[in-house]
Amino acid sequence: MNKLIVQKYGGTSVADSSRIKSVAKRVVATKKKGYKVVVVVSALGDTTDQLIELASQITDSPSEREYDMLVSTGEQVSVALLAMAIHKLGFEAISFTGAQVGIITDASYSKARLIDINTKKMEAELKKGKIVIVAGFQGVTLDQDITTLGRGGSNLTAVAIAKALSADACEMNTDVEGVFTADPRIVPNARKLNTLSYDEMLEMASLGSQILQARSVIFAKKFNVPIQVRSSFSNKPGTLITKEAKEMMEGVVISGVTCNKKEAKMTICDVPDRPGIAAGIFKVLAEAEINVDMIIQNVSRTGFTDLSFTVPKTDLNKAVRTARKAGKDIKVESVIADEDIAKISIVGVGMKSHPGVAAKMFNVLAKNKVNIDMISTSEISISCVIKKKKAEAATRALHDAFGLGKKK
Ligand code: ASP
Ligand code: MG
């Protein structure tokens, strides 16, 4: 039986007609090797951003249903164009929207959850020998309302289809060669990783490396779908993300360093030190749908304490307003915001079994005269908030100290 492969192509890979033609060639080359191919595509270039911008020129509180109706259109354009490009090469292909192919979701617009994927239609077309092209990022509710799966959702579409069809491989074709030990724009000798575990990829995704949508990695982990991240513009194999990274040798402690400049720090000063205060503040922030990340509260020796946390920069104004309002009710004196920060993190499953990783990280920062503002840890990562202007040098220093660079 022919092996089945799901190939996803991101927005930059289909940014214009000539790139769509190259993708068509790659898809056809895969088909020629004897694979059954399902292709999932994103919208052309930054179409989705443009659609969101258009909506914002009309209203800042669009109906959620209409918002998804709008932003899902980008992918309908790319699937049709790719089908045409494949036809032009003399191969059979058929494009589908998420609704047509039966990607059923709940009605939580703009972050819809998958309920079911109907494989009948795809299987029937594959059986006829056709290349099946599915619009990424979108689904449909049982009431026939169009939904979307969150930004970067084409990744999730691809992984979910790979699972539903029990595909032999799921490829994410993107504009980078794979997952690197650090952002190569910051760390010139960053190295491409051959393998990485789901957990490490998840940490990297949530810590600011934007290669894969986090939801798609969570899904892949849950159903054990291996993901190959590779470049649309080369034939190199990229990075394989699986349960246990095969590359994990003894001694490999850290897999990557990330640098996230998209968060800001807020401090609520002189918070009364009694039960229920933190609960009150974070409840209001949660109700305003603000994602709070690192949280630090110090001991209080005066009956008052300072409470610091980070929020996405894009939510900062709203968060400050919300906290000030909440603060008035509980007599909190002042709310300070600091946008001048960056969060640098080291990630690696190896740190579970290696003591002293945190000490080494702090030592590297100290040697480089970087002051640490906040610290947080997970089982496989350590993050520090530092001054933004020191972030890139600190990232390079950590990358070096943990021996991640290309061997010279
Ligand atoms: N076009 C959507 C976005 O830009 C989905 C995707 O690219 O995966 O978020
Ligand atoms: Mg996109």
CSV table of C-alpha atoms and ligand atoms in Angstrom, one decimal:
chain,number,residue,atom,x,y,z
A,1,MET,CA,0.0,0.0,0.0
A,2,ASN,CA,1.1,3.5,-0.7
A,3,LYS,CA,2.4,5.5,2.2
A,4,LEU,CA,0.4,8.6,3.1
A,5,ILE,CA,2.0,11.9,3.9
A,6,VAL,CA,0.5,15.1,5.1
A,7,GLN,CA,2.4,18.2,4.0
A,8,LYS,CA,1.7,21.6,5.4
A,9,TYR,CA,2.9,24.8,3.8
A,10,GLY,CA,3.0,28.1,5.7
A,11,GLY,CA,2.1,31.6,4.5
A,12,THR,CA,5.6,32.5,3.4
A,13,SER,CA,5.8,29.3,1.3
A,14,VAL,CA,2.8,30.4,-0.7
A,15,ALA,CA,3.3,34.1,-0.6
A,16,ASP,CA,2.9,34.7,-4.3
A,17,SER,CA,2.2,32.8,-7.6
A,18,SER,CA,5.7,31.8,-8.2
A,19,ARG,CA,6.1,30.3,-4.7
A,20,ILE,CA,2.7,28.5,-5.2
A,21,LYS,CA,4.2,27.0,-8.4
A,22,SER,CA,7.2,25.8,-6.5
A,23,VAL,CA,5.1,24.3,-3.8
A,24,ALA,CA,3.1,22.5,-6.5
A,25,LYS,CA,6.3,21.1,-7.9
A,26,ARG,CA,7.3,19.8,-4.4
A,27,VAL,CA,3.9,18.2,-3.9
A,28,VAL,CA,4.1,16.6,-7.3
A,29,ALA,CA,7.6,15.3,-6.6
A,30,THR,CA,6.3,13.6,-3.4
A,31,LYS,CA,3.4,12.1,-5.3
A,32,LYS,CA,5.8,10.8,-8.0
A,33,LYS,CA,7.7,9.0,-5.3
A,34,GLY,CA,4.6,6.9,-4.8
A,35,TYR,CA,3.0,8.7,-1.8
A,36,LYS,CA,-0.6,9.5,-1.2
A,37,VAL,CA,-0.5,13.2,-0.5
A,38,VAL,CA,-2.7,15.5,1.6
A,39,VAL,CA,-1.6,19.1,1.5
A,40,VAL,CA,-2.6,21.7,4.1
A,41,VAL,CA,-2.0,25.3,3.3
A,42,SER,CA,-2.0,28.6,5.1
A,43,ALA,CA,-3.2,31.9,3.6
A,44,LEU,CA,-0.9,33.7,1.2
A,45,GLY,CA,1.9,35.7,3.0
A,46,ASP,CA,0.4,38.0,5.6
A,47,THR,CA,-3.2,37.9,4.3
A,48,THR,CA,-4.6,36.9,7.7
A,49,ASP,CA,-3.0,40.0,9.2
A,50,GLN,CA,-4.4,42.2,6.5
A,51,LEU,CA,-7.9,40.8,7.0
A,52,ILE,CA,-7.7,41.4,10.7
A,53,GLU,CA,-6.5,45.0,10.0
A,54,LEU,CA,-9.5,45.5,7.6
A,55,ALA,CA,-11.9,44.4,10.3
A,56,SER,CA,-10.3,46.8,12.8
A,57,GLN,CA,-10.9,49.7,10.4
A,58,ILE,CA,-14.6,48.9,10.8
A,59,THR,CA,-15.0,48.0,14.4
A,60,ASP,CA,-12.9,47.2,17.4
A,61,SER,CA,-15.4,44.7,18.7
A,62,PRO,CA,-16.5,42.6,15.7
A,63,SER,CA,-19.0,39.8,16.1
A,64,GLU,CA,-16.9,36.6,16.8
A,65,ARG,CA,-18.8,34.7,14.2
A,66,GLU,CA,-18.2,37.3,11.5
A,67,TYR,CA,-14.5,37.6,12.5
A,68,ASP,CA,-14.0,33.9,11.8
A,69,MET,CA,-16.1,34.1,8.6
A,70,LEU,CA,-13.6,36.8,7.5
A,71,VAL,CA,-10.2,35.5,8.5
A,72,SER,CA,-10.9,32.0,7.3
A,73,THR,CA,-11.2,33.3,3.7
A,74,GLY,CA,-7.4,33.6,3.1
A,75,GLU,CA,-6.9,29.8,3.1
A,76,GLN,CA,-9.7,29.3,0.5
A,77,VAL,CA,-7.7,31.4,-1.9
A,78,SER,CA,-4.5,29.4,-1.4
A,79,VAL,CA,-6.0,26.0,-1.7
A,80,ALA,CA,-7.7,26.8,-5.0
A,81,LEU,CA,-4.5,28.4,-6.5
A,82,LEU,CA,-2.4,25.4,-5.4
A,83,ALA,CA,-4.9,23.0,-7.0
A,84,MET,CA,-4.7,25.0,-10.3
A,85,ALA,CA,-0.9,25.0,-10.1
A,86,ILE,CA,-0.8,21.2,-9.7
A,87,HIS,CA,-3.3,20.7,-12.5
A,88,LYS,CA,-1.0,22.8,-14.7
A,89,LEU,CA,1.8,20.2,-14.0
A,90,GLY,CA,-0.5,17.5,-15.3
A,91,PHE,CA,-1.5,16.0,-12.0
A,92,GLU,CA,-4.9,15.5,-10.4
A,93,ALA,CA,-5.7,17.6,-7.3
A,94,ILE,CA,-8.8,18.8,-5.6
A,95,SER,CA,-9.2,21.5,-3.0
A,96,PHE,CA,-11.5,21.6,0.0
A,97,THR,CA,-12.4,24.1,2.7
A,98,GLY,CA,-12.4,22.8,6.3
A,99,ALA,CA,-16.2,22.7,6.2
A,100,GLN,CA,-16.3,20.6,3.0
A,101,VAL,CA,-13.9,18.1,4.3
A,102,GLY,CA,-15.7,17.8,7.6
A,103,ILE,CA,-13.4,19.4,10.2
A,104,ILE,CA,-16.0,19.7,12.9
A,105,THR,CA,-15.3,22.0,15.9
A,106,ASP,CA,-17.1,23.6,18.8
A,107,ALA,CA,-18.3,27.2,18.5
A,108,SER,CA,-15.5,28.9,20.5
A,109,TYR,CA,-14.7,31.3,17.6
A,110,SER,CA,-11.1,32.2,16.9
A,111,LYS,CA,-9.9,29.3,19.1
A,112,ALA,CA,-12.3,26.5,18.2
A,113,ARG,CA,-11.7,23.1,19.5
A,114,LEU,CA,-11.7,20.1,17.2
A,115,ILE,CA,-14.5,17.6,17.7
A,116,ASP,CA,-14.1,15.3,14.8
A,117,ILE,CA,-12.6,15.0,11.4
A,118,ASN,CA,-14.6,13.2,8.8
A,119,THR,CA,-12.1,11.2,6.6
A,120,LYS,CA,-14.5,9.8,4.1
A,121,LYS,CA,-14.2,12.5,1.5
A,122,MET,CA,-10.4,12.7,1.7
A,123,GLU,CA,-10.0,9.0,1.5
A,124,ALA,CA,-12.3,8.7,-1.5
A,125,GLU,CA,-10.3,11.3,-3.4
A,126,LEU,CA,-7.0,9.8,-2.4
A,127,LYS,CA,-8.2,6.5,-3.6
A,128,LYS,CA,-8.9,8.0,-7.0
A,129,GLY,CA,-5.2,9.0,-7.1
A,130,LYS,CA,-5.8,12.7,-6.5
A,131,ILE,CA,-3.7,15.0,-4.4
A,132,VAL,CA,-6.1,16.4,-1.7
A,133,ILE,CA,-5.6,20.0,-0.6
A,134,VAL,CA,-7.2,21.2,2.5
A,135,ALA,CA,-7.6,24.8,3.8
A,136,GLY,CA,-5.7,25.1,7.1
A,137,PHE,CA,-6.8,27.0,10.2
A,138,GLN,CA,-10.6,26.5,9.7
A,139,GLY,CA,-13.4,24.2,10.7
A,140,VAL,CA,-17.1,24.3,11.0
A,141,THR,CA,-19.6,23.8,13.8
A,142,LEU,CA,-22.4,21.3,13.7
A,143,ASP,CA,-24.7,24.3,12.9
A,144,GLN,CA,-22.6,25.1,9.8
A,145,ASP,CA,-20.9,28.2,11.2
A,146,ILE,CA,-17.3,28.7,10.1
A,147,THR,CA,-14.7,28.7,12.9
A,148,THR,CA,-10.9,29.2,13.1
A,149,LEU,CA,-8.4,27.3,15.3
A,150,GLY,CA,-6.2,30.2,16.5
A,151,ARG,CA,-3.3,32.0,14.8
A,152,GLY,CA,-0.9,29.5,13.2
A,153,GLY,CA,-3.8,27.0,13.2
A,154,SER,CA,-2.9,25.4,9.9
A,155,ASN,CA,-0.3,23.5,11.9
A,156,LEU,CA,-3.1,22.0,14.0
A,157,THR,CA,-5.1,21.2,10.9
A,158,ALA,CA,-2.2,19.3,9.5
A,159,VAL,CA,-1.4,17.3,12.7
A,160,ALA,CA,-5.1,16.5,13.2
A,161,ILE,CA,-5.5,15.3,9.6
A,162,ALA,CA,-2.4,13.2,10.0
A,163,LYS,CA,-3.9,11.6,13.1
A,164,ALA,CA,-7.3,11.1,11.5
A,165,LEU,CA,-5.9,9.4,8.4
A,166,SER,CA,-3.2,7.6,10.3
A,167,ALA,CA,-0.7,9.2,8.0
A,168,ASP,CA,2.9,7.8,7.9
A,169,ALA,CA,4.4,11.3,8.1
A,170,CYS,CA,3.4,14.9,8.9
A,171,GLU,CA,5.7,17.5,7.4
A,172,MET,CA,5.6,21.2,8.3
A,173,ASN,CA,7.2,23.1,5.4
A,174,THR,CA,8.1,26.5,6.5
A,175,ASP,CA,10.6,29.4,6.0
A,176,VAL,CA,13.3,28.0,8.2
A,177,GLU,CA,15.4,24.9,7.9
A,178,GLY,CA,14.1,23.4,11.2
A,179,VAL,CA,14.3,24.2,14.9
A,180,PHE,CA,17.5,25.8,16.0
A,181,THR,CA,19.3,25.9,19.3
A,182,ALA,CA,18.6,29.6,19.3
A,183,ASP,CA,17.3,32.3,16.9
A,184,PRO,CA,20.1,32.5,14.3
A,185,ARG,CA,19.4,36.2,13.9
A,186,ILE,CA,20.6,36.6,17.5
A,187,VAL,CA,23.1,33.8,17.7
A,188,PRO,CA,25.0,33.4,14.4
A,189,ASN,CA,26.5,30.0,15.3
A,190,ALA,CA,23.1,28.5,16.3
A,191,ARG,CA,22.8,24.9,15.2
A,192,LYS,CA,19.9,23.1,13.6
A,193,LEU,CA,18.6,20.3,15.8
A,194,ASN,CA,18.0,17.0,14.2
A,195,THR,CA,15.5,15.8,16.8
A,196,LEU,CA,13.6,17.4,19.6
A,197,SER,CA,11.0,16.0,22.0
A,198,TYR,CA,7.4,17.3,22.1
A,199,ASP,CA,7.9,18.7,25.6
A,200,GLU,CA,11.0,20.7,24.5
A,201,MET,CA,9.2,22.0,21.4
A,202,LEU,CA,6.2,23.0,23.6
A,203,GLU,CA,8.5,25.0,25.9
A,204,MET,CA,10.2,26.6,23.0
A,205,ALA,CA,6.9,27.5,21.4
A,206,SER,CA,5.5,29.0,24.6
A,207,LEU,CA,8.8,30.8,25.3
A,208,GLY,CA,8.7,32.7,22.1
A,209,SER,CA,10.1,30.6,19.3
A,210,GLN,CA,7.4,30.9,16.7
A,211,ILE,CA,7.9,27.9,14.5
A,212,LEU,CA,4.9,25.8,15.5
A,213,GLN,CA,1.6,26.8,17.0
A,214,ALA,CA,1.7,25.4,20.6
A,215,ARG,CA,-1.8,23.8,20.3
A,216,SER,CA,-0.6,21.7,17.3
A,217,VAL,CA,2.3,20.3,19.4
A,218,ILE,CA,0.0,19.5,22.3
A,219,PHE,CA,-2.2,17.6,19.9
A,220,ALA,CA,0.8,15.8,18.3
A,221,LYS,CA,2.0,14.8,21.8
A,222,LYS,CA,-1.3,13.5,22.9
A,223,PHE,CA,-1.7,11.3,19.8
A,224,ASN,CA,2.0,10.7,19.2
A,225,VAL,CA,2.1,12.1,15.7
A,226,PRO,CA,5.7,12.7,14.7
A,227,ILE,CA,6.3,16.1,13.1
A,228,GLN,CA,9.0,17.0,10.6
A,229,VAL,CA,9.7,20.7,10.5
A,230,ARG,CA,11.6,21.6,7.4
A,231,SER,CA,12.2,24.3,4.8
A,232,SER,CA,10.0,24.7,1.8
A,233,PHE,CA,12.9,26.1,-0.1
A,234,SER,CA,15.4,23.2,0.4
A,235,ASN,CA,15.5,19.5,0.4
A,236,LYS,CA,17.2,19.2,3.8
A,237,PRO,CA,15.5,16.9,6.3
A,238,GLY,CA,14.9,19.5,9.0
A,239,THR,CA,14.0,18.7,12.6
A,240,LEU,CA,12.0,15.6,13.7
A,241,ILE,CA,9.8,16.2,16.8
A,242,THR,CA,8.8,13.0,18.6
A,243,LYS,CA,8.2,11.6,22.1
A,244,GLU,CA,11.8,10.9,22.9
A,245,ALA,CA,14.4,12.9,21.0
A,246,LYS,CA,16.6,10.2,19.5
A,247,GLU,CA,19.6,12.5,19.6
A,248,MET,CA,19.4,12.7,23.4
A,249,MET,CA,22.8,11.5,24.3
A,250,GLU,CA,24.2,11.4,27.8
A,251,GLY,CA,25.5,14.8,28.5
A,252,VAL,CA,23.1,16.8,26.4
A,253,VAL,CA,21.5,18.9,29.0
A,254,ILE,CA,20.2,21.9,27.2
A,255,SER,CA,18.6,21.9,23.7
A,256,GLY,CA,18.0,25.5,23.2
A,257,VAL,CA,18.0,29.1,24.4
A,258,THR,CA,15.0,31.4,23.7
A,259,CYS,CA,14.7,35.2,23.9
A,260,ASN,CA,11.2,36.7,24.2
A,261,LYS,CA,10.8,40.4,24.0
A,262,LYS,CA,7.1,40.4,23.7
A,263,GLU,CA,6.2,40.6,27.4
A,264,ALA,CA,6.1,43.5,29.8
A,265,LYS,CA,6.4,43.5,33.6
A,266,MET,CA,3.8,44.9,35.9
A,267,THR,CA,4.3,45.6,39.6
A,268,ILE,CA,1.5,46.3,41.9
A,269,CYS,CA,3.1,48.1,44.9
A,270,ASP,CA,2.1,48.0,48.5
A,271,VAL,CA,-0.5,45.2,48.2
A,272,PRO,CA,-2.0,44.5,51.7
A,273,ASP,CA,-0.7,41.1,52.8
A,274,ARG,CA,-3.8,39.1,53.6
A,275,PRO,CA,-5.6,36.2,52.2
A,276,GLY,CA,-7.6,36.7,49.0
A,277,ILE,CA,-5.7,39.7,47.7
A,278,ALA,CA,-3.8,37.9,44.9
A,279,ALA,CA,-7.0,35.9,44.1
A,280,GLY,CA,-8.9,39.1,43.7
A,281,ILE,CA,-6.4,40.8,41.4
A,282,PHE,CA,-5.8,37.8,39.2
A,283,LYS,CA,-9.5,37.0,39.0
A,284,VAL,CA,-10.1,40.5,37.5
A,285,LEU,CA,-7.2,40.1,35.1
A,286,ALA,CA,-8.5,36.7,34.0
A,287,GLU,CA,-11.9,38.1,33.5
A,288,ALA,CA,-10.4,40.7,31.2
A,289,GLU,CA,-8.8,37.7,29.4
A,290,ILE,CA,-5.2,38.8,30.1
A,291,ASN,CA,-2.7,36.0,30.1
A,292,VAL,CA,-0.5,36.4,33.1
A,293,ASP,CA,2.9,34.6,32.9
A,294,MET,CA,5.6,34.8,35.6
A,295,ILE,CA,4.4,35.9,39.0
A,296,ILE,CA,6.5,37.0,42.0
A,297,GLN,CA,5.5,38.1,45.4
A,298,ASN,CA,7.9,39.0,48.1
A,299,VAL,CA,7.7,38.5,51.8
A,300,SER,CA,6.1,41.5,53.6
A,301,ARG,CA,7.6,42.9,56.7
A,302,THR,CA,5.3,45.9,57.0
A,303,GLY,CA,2.0,44.2,56.2
A,304,PHE,CA,2.3,45.3,52.6
A,305,THR,CA,4.1,43.6,49.7
A,306,ASP,CA,4.8,44.1,46.0
A,307,LEU,CA,3.4,41.8,43.4
A,308,SER,CA,5.1,41.5,40.0
A,309,PHE,CA,4.1,39.6,37.0
A,310,THR,CA,4.5,39.6,33.2
A,311,VAL,CA,1.8,40.0,30.5
A,312,PRO,CA,2.0,40.2,26.7
A,313,LYS,CA,3.0,43.7,25.7
A,314,THR,CA,-0.1,43.8,23.5
A,315,ASP,CA,-2.2,43.5,26.6
A,316,LEU,CA,-0.2,45.8,28.8
A,317,ASN,CA,-2.5,48.9,28.6
A,318,LYS,CA,-5.6,46.9,29.3
A,319,ALA,CA,-3.8,45.0,32.1
A,320,VAL,CA,-2.7,48.3,33.8
A,321,ARG,CA,-6.2,49.8,33.5
A,322,THR,CA,-7.7,46.6,34.9
A,323,ALA,CA,-5.3,46.3,37.8
A,324,ARG,CA,-5.7,50.0,38.7
A,325,LYS,CA,-9.4,49.5,38.8
A,326,ALA,CA,-9.1,46.4,40.9
A,327,GLY,CA,-6.5,48.1,43.0
A,328,LYS,CA,-8.9,51.0,43.9
A,329,ASP,CA,-11.3,48.5,45.5
A,330,ILE,CA,-8.5,46.9,47.6
A,331,LYS,CA,-6.6,50.2,48.2
A,332,VAL,CA,-3.5,49.3,46.3
A,333,GLU,CA,-1.3,52.3,46.0
A,334,SER,CA,0.2,52.1,42.5
A,335,VAL,CA,0.7,50.0,39.5
A,336,ILE,CA,4.0,50.3,37.6
A,337,ALA,CA,4.6,49.0,34.1
A,338,ASP,CA,8.0,48.2,32.6
A,339,GLU,CA,8.2,47.4,28.9
A,340,ASP,CA,11.9,47.4,28.9
A,341,ILE,CA,12.4,43.7,29.7
A,342,ALA,CA,13.1,40.4,27.9
A,343,LYS,CA,12.6,36.9,29.1
A,344,ILE,CA,15.5,34.6,28.3
A,345,SER,CA,15.1,30.8,28.8
A,346,ILE,CA,17.0,27.7,28.6
A,347,VAL,CA,15.2,24.5,27.6
A,348,GLY,CA,16.1,20.9,27.8
A,349,VAL,CA,14.8,17.5,29.1
A,350,GLY,CA,18.3,16.8,30.2
A,351,MET,CA,18.0,19.2,33.1
A,352,LYS,CA,15.6,16.8,34.8
A,353,SER,CA,18.6,14.6,35.7
A,354,HIS,CA,21.4,17.2,35.9
A,355,PRO,CA,21.7,19.3,39.0
A,356,GLY,CA,23.4,22.7,38.9
A,357,VAL,CA,21.8,23.9,35.6
A,358,ALA,CA,20.1,26.9,37.3
A,359,ALA,CA,23.3,27.8,39.1
A,360,LYS,CA,25.3,27.7,35.9
A,361,MET,CA,22.7,29.9,34.1
A,362,PHE,CA,22.8,32.5,36.9
A,363,ASN,CA,26.5,32.4,37.0
A,364,VAL,CA,26.8,33.1,33.2
A,365,LEU,CA,24.4,36.0,33.6
A,366,ALA,CA,26.4,37.4,36.6
A,367,LYS,CA,29.7,37.1,34.7
A,368,ASN,CA,28.1,39.1,31.9
A,369,LYS,CA,26.9,41.7,34.4
A,370,VAL,CA,23.2,40.9,33.7
A,371,ASN,CA,20.9,41.6,36.6
A,372,ILE,CA,18.1,39.1,37.1
A,373,ASP,CA,14.7,40.6,37.7
A,374,MET,CA,12.5,37.6,37.9
A,375,ILE,CA,13.0,33.8,37.8
A,376,SER,CA,10.7,31.0,37.0
A,377,THR,CA,11.2,27.3,36.3
A,378,SER,CA,9.4,24.3,34.9
A,379,GLU,CA,10.6,20.7,34.9
A,380,ILE,CA,12.5,21.3,31.6
A,381,SER,CA,13.1,25.1,31.5
A,382,ILE,CA,14.5,28.0,33.4
A,383,SER,CA,13.5,31.5,32.6
A,384,CYS,CA,14.9,34.9,33.7
A,385,VAL,CA,13.5,38.3,33.1
A,386,ILE,CA,16.3,40.8,32.5
A,387,LYS,CA,16.8,44.3,30.9
A,388,LYS,CA,15.9,44.2,27.3
A,389,LYS,CA,19.1,45.8,26.1
A,390,LYS,CA,21.1,43.0,27.6
A,391,ALA,CA,18.9,40.2,26.2
A,392,GLU,CA,20.8,39.4,23.0
A,393,ALA,CA,24.2,39.3,24.5
A,394,ALA,CA,22.9,37.2,27.3
A,395,THR,CA,21.3,34.8,24.9
A,396,ARG,CA,24.7,34.4,23.1
A,397,ALA,CA,26.5,33.9,26.3
A,398,LEU,CA,24.2,31.2,27.5
A,399,HIS,CA,24.3,29.5,24.1
A,400,ASP,CA,28.1,29.4,24.3
A,401,ALA,CA,28.3,28.4,27.9
A,402,PHE,CA,26.0,25.4,27.4
A,403,GLY,CA,28.0,24.4,24.4
A,404,LEU,CA,25.2,24.6,21.9
A,405,GLY,CA,26.9,26.2,18.9
A,406,LYS,CA,28.3,24.7,15.8
A,407,LYS,CA,31.5,22.9,16.4
A,408,LYS,CA,34.3,25.1,15.0
B,1,ASP,N1,-3.3,32.0,8.2
B,1,ASP,C1,-3.4,31.7,9.6
B,1,ASP,C2,-2.5,32.7,10.4
B,1,ASP,O1,-1.8,33.4,9.8
B,1,ASP,C3,-3.2,30.3,10.0
B,1,ASP,C4,-1.8,29.8,9.7
B,1,ASP,O2,-1.0,30.5,9.1
B,1,ASP,O3,-1.5,28.7,10.1
B,1,ASP,O4,-2.5,32.6,11.6
B,2,MG,MG,0.0,32.8,8.4
